[in-house]
mmCIF file of C-alpha atoms in Angstrom:
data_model
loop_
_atom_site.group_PDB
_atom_site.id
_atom_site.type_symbol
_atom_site.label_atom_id
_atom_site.label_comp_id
_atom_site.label_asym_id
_atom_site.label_seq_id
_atom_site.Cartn_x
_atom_site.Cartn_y
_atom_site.Cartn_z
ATOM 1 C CA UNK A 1 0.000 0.000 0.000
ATOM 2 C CA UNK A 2 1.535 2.972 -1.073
ATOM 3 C CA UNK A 3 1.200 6.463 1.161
ATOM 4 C CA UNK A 4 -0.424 9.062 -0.870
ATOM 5 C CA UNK A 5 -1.390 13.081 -0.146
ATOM 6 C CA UNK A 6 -4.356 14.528 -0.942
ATOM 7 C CA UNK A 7 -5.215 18.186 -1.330
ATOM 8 C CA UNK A 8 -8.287 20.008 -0.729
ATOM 9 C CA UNK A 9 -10.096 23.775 0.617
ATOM 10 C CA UNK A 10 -13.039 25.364 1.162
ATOM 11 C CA UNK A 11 -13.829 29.004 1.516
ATOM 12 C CA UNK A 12 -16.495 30.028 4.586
ATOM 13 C CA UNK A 13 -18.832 32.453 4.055
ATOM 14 C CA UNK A 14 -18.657 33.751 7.659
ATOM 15 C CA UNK A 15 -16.549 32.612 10.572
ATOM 16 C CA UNK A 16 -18.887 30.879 13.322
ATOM 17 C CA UNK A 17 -18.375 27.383 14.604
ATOM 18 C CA UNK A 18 -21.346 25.869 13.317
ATOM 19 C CA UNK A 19 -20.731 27.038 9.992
ATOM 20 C CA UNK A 20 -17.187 25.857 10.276
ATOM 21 C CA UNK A 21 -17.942 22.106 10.979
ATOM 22 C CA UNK A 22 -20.778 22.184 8.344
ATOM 23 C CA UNK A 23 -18.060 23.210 5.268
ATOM 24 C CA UNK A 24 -14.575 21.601 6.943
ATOM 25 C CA UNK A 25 -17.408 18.264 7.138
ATOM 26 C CA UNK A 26 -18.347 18.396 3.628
ATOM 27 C CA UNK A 27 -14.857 19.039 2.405
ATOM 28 C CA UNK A 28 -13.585 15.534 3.860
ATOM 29 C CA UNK A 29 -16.554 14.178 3.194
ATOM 30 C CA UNK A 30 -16.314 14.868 -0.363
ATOM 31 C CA UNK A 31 -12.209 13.478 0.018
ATOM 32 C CA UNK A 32 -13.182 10.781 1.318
ATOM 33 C CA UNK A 33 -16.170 9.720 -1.020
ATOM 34 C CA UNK A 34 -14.067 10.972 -4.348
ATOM 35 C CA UNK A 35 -11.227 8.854 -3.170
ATOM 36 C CA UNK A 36 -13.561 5.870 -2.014
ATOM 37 C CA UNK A 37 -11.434 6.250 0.788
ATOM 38 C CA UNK A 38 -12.684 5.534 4.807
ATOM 39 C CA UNK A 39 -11.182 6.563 7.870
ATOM 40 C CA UNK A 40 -8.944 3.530 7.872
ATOM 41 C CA UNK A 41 -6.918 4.524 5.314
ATOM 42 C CA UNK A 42 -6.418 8.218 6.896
ATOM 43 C CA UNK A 43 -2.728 8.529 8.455
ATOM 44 C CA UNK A 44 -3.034 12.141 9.381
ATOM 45 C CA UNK A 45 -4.816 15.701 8.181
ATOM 46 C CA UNK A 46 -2.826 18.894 8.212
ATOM 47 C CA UNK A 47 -5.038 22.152 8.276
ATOM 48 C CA UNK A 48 -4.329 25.177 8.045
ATOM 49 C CA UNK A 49 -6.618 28.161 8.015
ATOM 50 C CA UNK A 50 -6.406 32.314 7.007
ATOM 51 C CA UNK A 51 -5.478 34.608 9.896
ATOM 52 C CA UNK A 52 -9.293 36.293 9.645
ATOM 53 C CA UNK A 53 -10.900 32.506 11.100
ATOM 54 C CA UNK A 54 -11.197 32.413 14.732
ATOM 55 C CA UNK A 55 -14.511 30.632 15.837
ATOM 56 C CA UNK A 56 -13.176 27.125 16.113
ATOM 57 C CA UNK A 57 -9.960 24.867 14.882
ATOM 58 C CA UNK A 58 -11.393 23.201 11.769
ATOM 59 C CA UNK A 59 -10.183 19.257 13.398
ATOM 60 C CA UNK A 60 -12.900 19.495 15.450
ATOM 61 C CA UNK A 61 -15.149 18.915 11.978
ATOM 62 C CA UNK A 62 -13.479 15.329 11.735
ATOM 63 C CA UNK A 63 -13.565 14.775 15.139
ATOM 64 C CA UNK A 64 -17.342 15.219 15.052
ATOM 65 C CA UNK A 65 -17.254 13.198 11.621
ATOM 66 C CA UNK A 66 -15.869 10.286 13.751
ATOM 67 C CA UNK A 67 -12.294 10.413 12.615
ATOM 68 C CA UNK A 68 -10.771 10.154 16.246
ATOM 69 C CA UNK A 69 -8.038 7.954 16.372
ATOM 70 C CA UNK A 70 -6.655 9.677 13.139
ATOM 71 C CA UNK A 71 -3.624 12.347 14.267
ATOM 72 C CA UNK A 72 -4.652 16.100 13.268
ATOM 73 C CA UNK A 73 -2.884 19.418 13.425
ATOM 74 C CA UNK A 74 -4.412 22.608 12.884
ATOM 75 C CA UNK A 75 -1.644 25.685 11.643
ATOM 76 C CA UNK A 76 -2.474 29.188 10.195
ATOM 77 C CA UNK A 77 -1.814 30.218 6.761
ATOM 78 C CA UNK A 78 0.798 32.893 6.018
ATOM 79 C CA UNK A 79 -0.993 36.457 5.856
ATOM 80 C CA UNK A 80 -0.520 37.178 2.215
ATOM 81 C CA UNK A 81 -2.405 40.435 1.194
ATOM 82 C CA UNK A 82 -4.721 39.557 -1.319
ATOM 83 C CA UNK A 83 -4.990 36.305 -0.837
ATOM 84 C CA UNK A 84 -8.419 34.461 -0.643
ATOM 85 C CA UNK A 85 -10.242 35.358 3.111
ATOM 86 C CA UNK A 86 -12.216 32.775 5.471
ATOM 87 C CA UNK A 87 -10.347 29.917 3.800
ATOM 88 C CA UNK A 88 -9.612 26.392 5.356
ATOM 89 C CA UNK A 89 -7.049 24.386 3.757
ATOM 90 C CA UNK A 90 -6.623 20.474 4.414
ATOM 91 C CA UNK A 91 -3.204 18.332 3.484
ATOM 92 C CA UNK A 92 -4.610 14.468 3.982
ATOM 93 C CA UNK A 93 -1.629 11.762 4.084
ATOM 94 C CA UNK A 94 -3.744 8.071 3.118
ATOM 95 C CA UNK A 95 -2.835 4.844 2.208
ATOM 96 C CA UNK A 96 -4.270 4.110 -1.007
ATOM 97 C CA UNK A 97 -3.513 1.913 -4.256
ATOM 98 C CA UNK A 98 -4.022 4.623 -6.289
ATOM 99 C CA UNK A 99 -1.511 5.928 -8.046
ATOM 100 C CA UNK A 100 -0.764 9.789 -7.675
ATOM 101 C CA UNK A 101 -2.525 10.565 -11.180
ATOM 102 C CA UNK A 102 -5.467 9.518 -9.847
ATOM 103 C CA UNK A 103 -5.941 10.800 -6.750
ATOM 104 C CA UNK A 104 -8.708 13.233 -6.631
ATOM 105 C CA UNK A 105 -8.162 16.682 -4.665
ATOM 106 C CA UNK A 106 -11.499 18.882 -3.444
ATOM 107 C CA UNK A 107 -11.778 22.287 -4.069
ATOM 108 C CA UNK A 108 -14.915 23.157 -3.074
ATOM 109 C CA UNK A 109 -16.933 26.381 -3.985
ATOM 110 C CA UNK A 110 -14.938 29.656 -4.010
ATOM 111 C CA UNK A 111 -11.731 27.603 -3.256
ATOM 112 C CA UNK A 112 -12.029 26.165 -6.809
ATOM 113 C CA UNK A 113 -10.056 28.940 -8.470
ATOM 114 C CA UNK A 114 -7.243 28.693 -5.664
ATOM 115 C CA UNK A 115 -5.810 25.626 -7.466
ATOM 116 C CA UNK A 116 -7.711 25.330 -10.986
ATOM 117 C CA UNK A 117 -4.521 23.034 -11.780
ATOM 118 C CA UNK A 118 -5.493 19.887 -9.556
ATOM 119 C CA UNK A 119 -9.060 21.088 -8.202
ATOM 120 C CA UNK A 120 -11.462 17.784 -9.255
#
């Protein structure tokens, strides 16, 4: 089984808690489901989110997803000025046969034009 890394983002619309778990959910959901991937083959999420988010840590959407014994870091983005606001990034490390050509990375929404190169 080879270790693979998956990609993905999501912009907010606002920056509550509620609202964060809702989009940070759907965006592994969506990894997971355009990967047929489960929570098995998960070795670790890296997240990162822009300066301007400050309602919750986006792990705490795959905690409440049920990925708990998975290990997860949460980091801030660098403070670019014009960058993209209210944006939560994800770097997933799996296990997967796939190779790399075929892995599918989630851009979701707004986030779509952050990475038109590999966005699925």
């Amino acid at each position: 089984m080879a270790v693979r890394a998956v990609r993905g983002a999501v912009q907010l619309e606002r920056d509550e808690a509620g609202h964060m778990d809702e989009q940070v959910g759907a965006l592994l959901t969506a990894v997971l489901e355009r990967n047929e991937l489960t929570t098995d083959d998960l070795i670790s999420i890296w997240f990162t989110a822009t300066p301007d988010l400050h309602s919750d840590f986006p792990a705490a959407a795959a905690r409440k997803l049920g990925i708990v014994d998975v290990p997860l870091i949460c980091a801030q983005e660098l403070d670019i000025e014009g960058a993209m606001p209210r944006v939560v990034r994800i770097l997933a490390h799996i296990e997967s046969e796939r190779p790399r050509t075929e892995i599918n990375h989630v851009y979701l929404g707004a986030a779509g034009a952050l990475r038109k190169d590999i966005a699925q």
